[in-house]
Coordinates of N, CA, C and O in Angstrom, one line a residue:
X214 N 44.8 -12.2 171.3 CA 45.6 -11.9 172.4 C 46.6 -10.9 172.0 O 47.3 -10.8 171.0
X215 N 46.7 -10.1 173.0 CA 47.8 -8.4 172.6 C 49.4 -9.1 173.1 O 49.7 -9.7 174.2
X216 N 50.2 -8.7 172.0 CA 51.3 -8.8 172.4 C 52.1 -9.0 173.9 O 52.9 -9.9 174.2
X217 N 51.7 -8.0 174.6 CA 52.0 -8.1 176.0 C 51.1 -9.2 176.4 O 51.7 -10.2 176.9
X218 N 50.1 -9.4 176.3 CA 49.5 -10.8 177.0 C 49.9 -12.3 176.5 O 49.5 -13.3 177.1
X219 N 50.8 -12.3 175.4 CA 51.2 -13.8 174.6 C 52.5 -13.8 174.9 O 53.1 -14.9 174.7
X220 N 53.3 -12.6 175.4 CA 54.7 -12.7 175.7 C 55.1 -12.8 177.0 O 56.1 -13.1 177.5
X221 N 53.8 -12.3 177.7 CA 53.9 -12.6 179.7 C 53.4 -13.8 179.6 O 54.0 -14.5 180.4
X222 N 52.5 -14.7 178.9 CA 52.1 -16.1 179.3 C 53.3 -16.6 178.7 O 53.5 -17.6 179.3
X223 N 54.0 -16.5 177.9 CA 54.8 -17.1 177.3 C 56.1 -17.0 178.3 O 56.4 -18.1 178.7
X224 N 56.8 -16.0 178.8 CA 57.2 -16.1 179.8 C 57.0 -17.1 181.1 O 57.9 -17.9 181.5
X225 N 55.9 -16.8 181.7 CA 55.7 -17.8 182.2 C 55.9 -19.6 182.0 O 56.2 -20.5 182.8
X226 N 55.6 -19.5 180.8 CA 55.7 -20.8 180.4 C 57.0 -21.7 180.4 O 57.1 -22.9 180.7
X227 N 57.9 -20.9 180.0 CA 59.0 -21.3 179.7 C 60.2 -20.4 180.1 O 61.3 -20.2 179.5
X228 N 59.6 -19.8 181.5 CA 60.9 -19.6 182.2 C 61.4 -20.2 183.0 O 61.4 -21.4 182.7
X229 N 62.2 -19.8 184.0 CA 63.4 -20.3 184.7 C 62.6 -21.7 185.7 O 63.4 -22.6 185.8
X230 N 61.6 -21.9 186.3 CA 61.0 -21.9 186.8 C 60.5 -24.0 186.2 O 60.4 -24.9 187.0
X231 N 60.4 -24.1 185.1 CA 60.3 -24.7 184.2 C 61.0 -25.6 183.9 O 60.5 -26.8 183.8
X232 N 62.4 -25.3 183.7 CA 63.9 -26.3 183.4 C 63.9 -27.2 184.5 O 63.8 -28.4 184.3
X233 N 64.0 -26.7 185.7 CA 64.2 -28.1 186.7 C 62.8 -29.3 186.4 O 63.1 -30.5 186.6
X234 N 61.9 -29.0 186.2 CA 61.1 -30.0 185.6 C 61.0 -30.8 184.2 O 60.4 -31.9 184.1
X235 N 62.0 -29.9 182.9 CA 62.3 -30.0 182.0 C 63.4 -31.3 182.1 O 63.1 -32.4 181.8
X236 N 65.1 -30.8 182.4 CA 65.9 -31.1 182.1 C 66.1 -32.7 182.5 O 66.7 -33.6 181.9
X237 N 65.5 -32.7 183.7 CA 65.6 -34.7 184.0 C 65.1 -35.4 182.9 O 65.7 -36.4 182.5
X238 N 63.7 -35.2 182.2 CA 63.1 -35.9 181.6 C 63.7 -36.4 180.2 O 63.7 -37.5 179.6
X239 N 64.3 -34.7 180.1 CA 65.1 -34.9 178.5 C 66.1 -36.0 178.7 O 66.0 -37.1 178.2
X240 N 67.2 -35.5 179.5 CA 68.4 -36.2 180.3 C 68.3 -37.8 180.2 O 69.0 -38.6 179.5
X241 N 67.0 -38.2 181.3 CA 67.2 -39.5 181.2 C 66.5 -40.2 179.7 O 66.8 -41.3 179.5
X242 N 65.9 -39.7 179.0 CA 65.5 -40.2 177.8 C 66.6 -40.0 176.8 O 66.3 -40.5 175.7
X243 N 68.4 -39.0 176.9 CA 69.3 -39.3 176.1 C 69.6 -40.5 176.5 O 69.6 -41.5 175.8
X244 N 69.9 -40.4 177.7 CA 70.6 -41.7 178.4 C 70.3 -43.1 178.0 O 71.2 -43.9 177.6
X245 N 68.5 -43.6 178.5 CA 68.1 -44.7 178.3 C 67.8 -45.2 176.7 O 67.8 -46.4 176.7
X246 N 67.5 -44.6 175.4 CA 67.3 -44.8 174.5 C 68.8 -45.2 174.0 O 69.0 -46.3 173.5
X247 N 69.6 -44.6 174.2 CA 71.1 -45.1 173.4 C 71.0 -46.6 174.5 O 70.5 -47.5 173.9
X248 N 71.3 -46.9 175.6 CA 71.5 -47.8 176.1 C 70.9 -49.2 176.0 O 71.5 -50.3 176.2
X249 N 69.2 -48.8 175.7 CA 68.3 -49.9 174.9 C 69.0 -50.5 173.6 O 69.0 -51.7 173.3
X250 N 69.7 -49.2 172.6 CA 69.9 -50.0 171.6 C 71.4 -50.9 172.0 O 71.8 -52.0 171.6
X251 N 71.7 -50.1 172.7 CA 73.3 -50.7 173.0 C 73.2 -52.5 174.0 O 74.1 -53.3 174.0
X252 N 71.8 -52.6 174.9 CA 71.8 -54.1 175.4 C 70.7 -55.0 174.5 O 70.3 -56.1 174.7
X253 N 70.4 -53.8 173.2 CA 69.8 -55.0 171.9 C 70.6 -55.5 171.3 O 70.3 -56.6 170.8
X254 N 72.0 -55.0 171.1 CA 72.3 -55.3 170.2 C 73.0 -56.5 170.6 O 73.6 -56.6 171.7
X255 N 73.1 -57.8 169.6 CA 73.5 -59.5 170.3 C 74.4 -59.8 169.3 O 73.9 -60.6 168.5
X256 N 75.6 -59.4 168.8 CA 76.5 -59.3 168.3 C 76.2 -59.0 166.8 O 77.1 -58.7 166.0
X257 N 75.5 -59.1 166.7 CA 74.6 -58.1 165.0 C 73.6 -57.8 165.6 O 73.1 -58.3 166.6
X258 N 73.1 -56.5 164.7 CA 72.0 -55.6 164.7 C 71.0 -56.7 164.5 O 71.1 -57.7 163.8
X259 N 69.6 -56.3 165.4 CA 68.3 -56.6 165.2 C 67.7 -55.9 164.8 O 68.1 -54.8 164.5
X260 N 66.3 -56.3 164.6 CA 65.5 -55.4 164.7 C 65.2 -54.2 165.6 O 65.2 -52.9 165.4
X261 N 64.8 -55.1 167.1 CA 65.1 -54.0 167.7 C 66.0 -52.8 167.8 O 65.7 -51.7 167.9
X262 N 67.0 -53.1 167.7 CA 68.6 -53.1 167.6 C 68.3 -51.5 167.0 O 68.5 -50.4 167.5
X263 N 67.7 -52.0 165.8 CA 67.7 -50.4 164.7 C 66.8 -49.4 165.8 O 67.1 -48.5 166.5
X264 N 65.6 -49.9 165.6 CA 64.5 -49.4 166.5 C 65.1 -48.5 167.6 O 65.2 -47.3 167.5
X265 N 65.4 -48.9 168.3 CA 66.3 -48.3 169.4 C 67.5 -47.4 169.3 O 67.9 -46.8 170.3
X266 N 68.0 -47.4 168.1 CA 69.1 -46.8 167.2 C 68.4 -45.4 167.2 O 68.4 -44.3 167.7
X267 N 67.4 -46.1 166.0 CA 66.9 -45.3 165.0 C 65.8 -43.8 166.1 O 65.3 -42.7 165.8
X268 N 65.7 -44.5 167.4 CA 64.4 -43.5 168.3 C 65.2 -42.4 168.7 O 65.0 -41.3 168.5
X269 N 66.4 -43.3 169.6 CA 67.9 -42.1 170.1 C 68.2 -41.0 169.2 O 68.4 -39.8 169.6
X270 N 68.3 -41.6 167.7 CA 68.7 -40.5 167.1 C 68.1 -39.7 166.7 O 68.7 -38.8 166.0
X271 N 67.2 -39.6 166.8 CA 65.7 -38.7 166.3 C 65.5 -37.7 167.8 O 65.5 -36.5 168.0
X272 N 65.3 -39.0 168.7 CA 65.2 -37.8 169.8 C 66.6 -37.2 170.4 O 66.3 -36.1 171.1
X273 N 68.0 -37.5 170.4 CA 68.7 -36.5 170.6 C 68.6 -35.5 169.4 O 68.7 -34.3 169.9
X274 N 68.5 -35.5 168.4 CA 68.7 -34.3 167.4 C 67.5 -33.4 167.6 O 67.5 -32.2 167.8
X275 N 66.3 -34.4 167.5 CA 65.2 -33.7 167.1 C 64.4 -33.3 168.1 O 63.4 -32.6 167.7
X276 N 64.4 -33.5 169.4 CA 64.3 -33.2 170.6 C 64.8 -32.4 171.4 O 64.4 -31.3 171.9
X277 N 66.1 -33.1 171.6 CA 67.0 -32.3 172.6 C 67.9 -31.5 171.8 O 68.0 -30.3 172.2
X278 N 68.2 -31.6 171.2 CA 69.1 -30.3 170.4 C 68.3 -29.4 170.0 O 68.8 -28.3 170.0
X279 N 67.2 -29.6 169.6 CA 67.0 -28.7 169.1 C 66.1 -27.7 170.1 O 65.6 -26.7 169.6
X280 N 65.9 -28.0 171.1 CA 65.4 -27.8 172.7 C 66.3 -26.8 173.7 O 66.1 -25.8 174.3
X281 N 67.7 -27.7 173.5 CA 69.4 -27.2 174.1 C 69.5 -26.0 172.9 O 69.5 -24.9 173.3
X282 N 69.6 -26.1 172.0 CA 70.0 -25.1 170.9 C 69.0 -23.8 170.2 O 69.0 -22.7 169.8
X283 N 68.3 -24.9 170.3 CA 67.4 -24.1 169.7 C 65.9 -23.2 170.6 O 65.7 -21.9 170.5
X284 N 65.1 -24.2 171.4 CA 64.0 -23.3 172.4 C 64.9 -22.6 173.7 O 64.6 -21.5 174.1
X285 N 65.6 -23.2 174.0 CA 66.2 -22.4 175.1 C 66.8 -21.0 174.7 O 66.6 -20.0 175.4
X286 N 67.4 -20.9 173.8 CA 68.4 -19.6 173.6 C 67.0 -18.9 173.6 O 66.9 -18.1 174.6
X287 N 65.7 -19.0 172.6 CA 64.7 -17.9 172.4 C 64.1 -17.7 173.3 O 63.4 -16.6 173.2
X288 N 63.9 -18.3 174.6 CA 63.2 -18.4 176.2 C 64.2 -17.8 177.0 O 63.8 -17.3 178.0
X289 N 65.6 -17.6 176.8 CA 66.6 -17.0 177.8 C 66.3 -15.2 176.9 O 66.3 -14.3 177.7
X290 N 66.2 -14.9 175.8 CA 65.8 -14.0 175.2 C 64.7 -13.4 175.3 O 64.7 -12.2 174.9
X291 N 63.7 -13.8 175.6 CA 62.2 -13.5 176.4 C 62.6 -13.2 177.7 O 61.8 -12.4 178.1
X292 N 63.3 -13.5 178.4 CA 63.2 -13.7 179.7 C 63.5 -12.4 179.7 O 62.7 -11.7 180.3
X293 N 64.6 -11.9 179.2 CA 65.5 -10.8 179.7 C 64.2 -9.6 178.9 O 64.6 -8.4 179.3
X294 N 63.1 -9.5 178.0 CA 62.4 -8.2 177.8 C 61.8 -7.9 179.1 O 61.6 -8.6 180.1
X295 N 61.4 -6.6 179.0 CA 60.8 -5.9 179.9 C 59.9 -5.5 179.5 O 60.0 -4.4 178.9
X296 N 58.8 -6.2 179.5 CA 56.9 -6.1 179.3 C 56.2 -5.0 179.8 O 55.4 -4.5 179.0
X297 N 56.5 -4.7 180.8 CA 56.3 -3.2 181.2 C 56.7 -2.1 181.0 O 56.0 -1.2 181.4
X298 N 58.1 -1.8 180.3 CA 58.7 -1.2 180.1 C 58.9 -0.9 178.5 O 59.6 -0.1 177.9
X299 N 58.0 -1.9 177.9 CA 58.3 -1.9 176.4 C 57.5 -1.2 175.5 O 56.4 -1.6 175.9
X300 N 57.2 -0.4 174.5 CA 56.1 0.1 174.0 C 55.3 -0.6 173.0 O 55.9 -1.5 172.3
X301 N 54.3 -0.3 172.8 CA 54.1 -1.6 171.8 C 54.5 -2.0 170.1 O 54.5 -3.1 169.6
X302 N 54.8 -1.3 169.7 CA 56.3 -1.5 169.1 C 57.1 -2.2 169.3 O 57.4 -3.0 168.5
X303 N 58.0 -2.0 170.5 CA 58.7 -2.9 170.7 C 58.2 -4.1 171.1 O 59.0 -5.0 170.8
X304 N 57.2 -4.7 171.7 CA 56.8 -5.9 171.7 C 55.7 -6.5 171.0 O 55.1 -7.4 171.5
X305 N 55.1 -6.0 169.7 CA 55.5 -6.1 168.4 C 56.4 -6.9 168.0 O 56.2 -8.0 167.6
X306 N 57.5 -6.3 168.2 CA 58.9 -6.6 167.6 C 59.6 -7.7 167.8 O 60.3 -8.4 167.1
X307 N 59.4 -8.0 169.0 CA 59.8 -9.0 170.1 C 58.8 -10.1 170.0 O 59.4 -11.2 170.2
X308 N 57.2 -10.2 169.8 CA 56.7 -11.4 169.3 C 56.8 -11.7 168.3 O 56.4 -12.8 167.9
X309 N 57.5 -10.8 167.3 CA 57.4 -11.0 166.0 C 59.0 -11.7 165.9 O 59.1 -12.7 165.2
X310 N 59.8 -11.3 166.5 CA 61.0 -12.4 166.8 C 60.9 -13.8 167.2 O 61.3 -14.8 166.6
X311 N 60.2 -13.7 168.3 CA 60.1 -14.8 169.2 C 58.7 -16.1 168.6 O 58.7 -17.4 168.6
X312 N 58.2 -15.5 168.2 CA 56.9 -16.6 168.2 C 57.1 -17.8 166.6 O 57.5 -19.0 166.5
X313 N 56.8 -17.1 165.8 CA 57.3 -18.1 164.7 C 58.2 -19.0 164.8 O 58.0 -20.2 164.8
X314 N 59.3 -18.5 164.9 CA 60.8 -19.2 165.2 C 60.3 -20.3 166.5 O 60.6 -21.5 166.4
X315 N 59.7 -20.0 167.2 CA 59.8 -21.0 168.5 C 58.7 -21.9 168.4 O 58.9 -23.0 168.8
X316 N 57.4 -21.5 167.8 CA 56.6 -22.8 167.0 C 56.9 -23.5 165.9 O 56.1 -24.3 165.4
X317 N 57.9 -23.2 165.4 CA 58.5 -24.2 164.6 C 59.4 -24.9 165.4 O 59.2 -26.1 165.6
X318 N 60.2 -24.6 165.9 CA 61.5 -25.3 166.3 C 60.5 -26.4 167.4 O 60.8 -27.6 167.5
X319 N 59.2 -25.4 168.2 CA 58.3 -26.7 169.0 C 58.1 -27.3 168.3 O 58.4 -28.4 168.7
X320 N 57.3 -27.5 166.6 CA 56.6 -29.2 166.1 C 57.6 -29.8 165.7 O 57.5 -31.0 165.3
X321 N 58.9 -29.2 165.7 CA 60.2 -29.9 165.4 C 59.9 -30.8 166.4 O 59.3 -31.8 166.0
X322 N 60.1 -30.6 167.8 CA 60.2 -31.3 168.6 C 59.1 -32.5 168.7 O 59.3 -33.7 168.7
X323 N 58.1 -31.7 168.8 CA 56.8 -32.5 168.8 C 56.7 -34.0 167.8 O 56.5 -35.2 167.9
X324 N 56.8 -33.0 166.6 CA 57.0 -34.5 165.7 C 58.9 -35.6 166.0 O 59.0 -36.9 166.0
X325 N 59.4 -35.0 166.0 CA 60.8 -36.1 166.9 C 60.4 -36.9 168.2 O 61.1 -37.9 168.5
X326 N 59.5 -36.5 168.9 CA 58.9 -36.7 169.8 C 58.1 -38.5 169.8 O 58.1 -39.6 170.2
X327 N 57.4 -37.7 169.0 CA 56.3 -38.9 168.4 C 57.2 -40.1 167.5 O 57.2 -41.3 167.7
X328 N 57.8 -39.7 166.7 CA 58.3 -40.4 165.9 C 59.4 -41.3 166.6 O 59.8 -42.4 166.1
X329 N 60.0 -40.8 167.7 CA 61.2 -41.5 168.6 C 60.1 -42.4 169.4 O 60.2 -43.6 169.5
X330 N 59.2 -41.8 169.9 CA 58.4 -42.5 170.8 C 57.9 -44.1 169.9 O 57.9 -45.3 170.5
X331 N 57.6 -43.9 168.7 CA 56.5 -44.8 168.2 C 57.8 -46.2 167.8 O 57.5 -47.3 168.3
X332 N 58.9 -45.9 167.1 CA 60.2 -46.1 167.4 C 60.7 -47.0 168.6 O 61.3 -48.1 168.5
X333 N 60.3 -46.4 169.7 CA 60.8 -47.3 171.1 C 59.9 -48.4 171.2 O 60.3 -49.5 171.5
X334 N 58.3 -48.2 171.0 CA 57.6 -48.8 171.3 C 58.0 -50.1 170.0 O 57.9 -51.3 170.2
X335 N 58.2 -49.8 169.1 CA 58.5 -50.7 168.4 C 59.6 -51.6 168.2 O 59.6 -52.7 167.5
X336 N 60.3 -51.1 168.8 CA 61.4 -51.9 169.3 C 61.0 -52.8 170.6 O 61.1 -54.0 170.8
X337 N 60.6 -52.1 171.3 CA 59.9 -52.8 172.5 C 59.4 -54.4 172.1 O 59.7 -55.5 172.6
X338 N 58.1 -53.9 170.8 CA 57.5 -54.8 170.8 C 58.1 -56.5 169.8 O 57.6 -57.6 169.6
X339 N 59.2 -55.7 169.3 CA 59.6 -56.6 168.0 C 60.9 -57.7 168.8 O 61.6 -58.5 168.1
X340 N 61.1 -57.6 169.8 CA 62.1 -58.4 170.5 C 63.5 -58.2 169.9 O 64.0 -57.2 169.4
X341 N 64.1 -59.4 170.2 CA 65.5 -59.2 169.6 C 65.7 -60.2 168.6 O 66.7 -61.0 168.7
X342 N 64.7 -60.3 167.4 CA 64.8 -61.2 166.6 C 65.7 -60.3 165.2 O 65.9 -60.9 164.2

């Protein structure tokens, strides 16, 4: 794939267009994961207790921060090149900015993802013993 075709699909992907379908999902999964651990917890920590601790904090850091901090700034920075306007050199230059940095910071997420998920579920399933 040429430069210009990995940086217009990528635009697409993760432009403006995108966040309104984005930001609720993140949002309500800061929300509801702290609050799981906070109506496990029965005046000491449980099992669950951790579980639900342990998911929140994985997925605000490793999720959403690094999502809020980290994918967003490189997608607001994509947004603003001009694909048409650029020579290929310059976008060259610009996937060579953009792409590495932003597949990492994605299996960041990916794996926080999974690992918060597996986490919830296991709190789910371990009760409040």
């Amino acid at each position: 794939m040429s430069d210009a075709e990995y940086l217009s699909a990528m635009q697409l992907l993760t432009g403006p267009f995108s966040i309104p379908y984005s930001l609720p999902r993140l949002w309500v999964t800061v929300i509801l994961l702290p609050l799981s651990a906070w109506f496990s917890y029965q005046g000491q920590p449980s099992r669950q207790f951790w579980c639900f601790l342990a998911a929140a904090i994985i997925y605000i850091v490793g999720t959403f921060g690094v999502t809020i901090w980290g994918n967003v700034p490189l997608n607001d920075a994509l947004d603003k090149i001009n694909i048409a306007g650029s020579s290929a050199e310059e976008l060259a230059r610009h996937r060579g900015l953009f792409e590495a940095k932003w597949n990492m910071l994605h299996s960041i997420r990916t794996i926080a993802n999974i690992v918060s998920a597996l986490l919830a579920i296991l709190g789910c399933l371990s009760g409040s013993k």
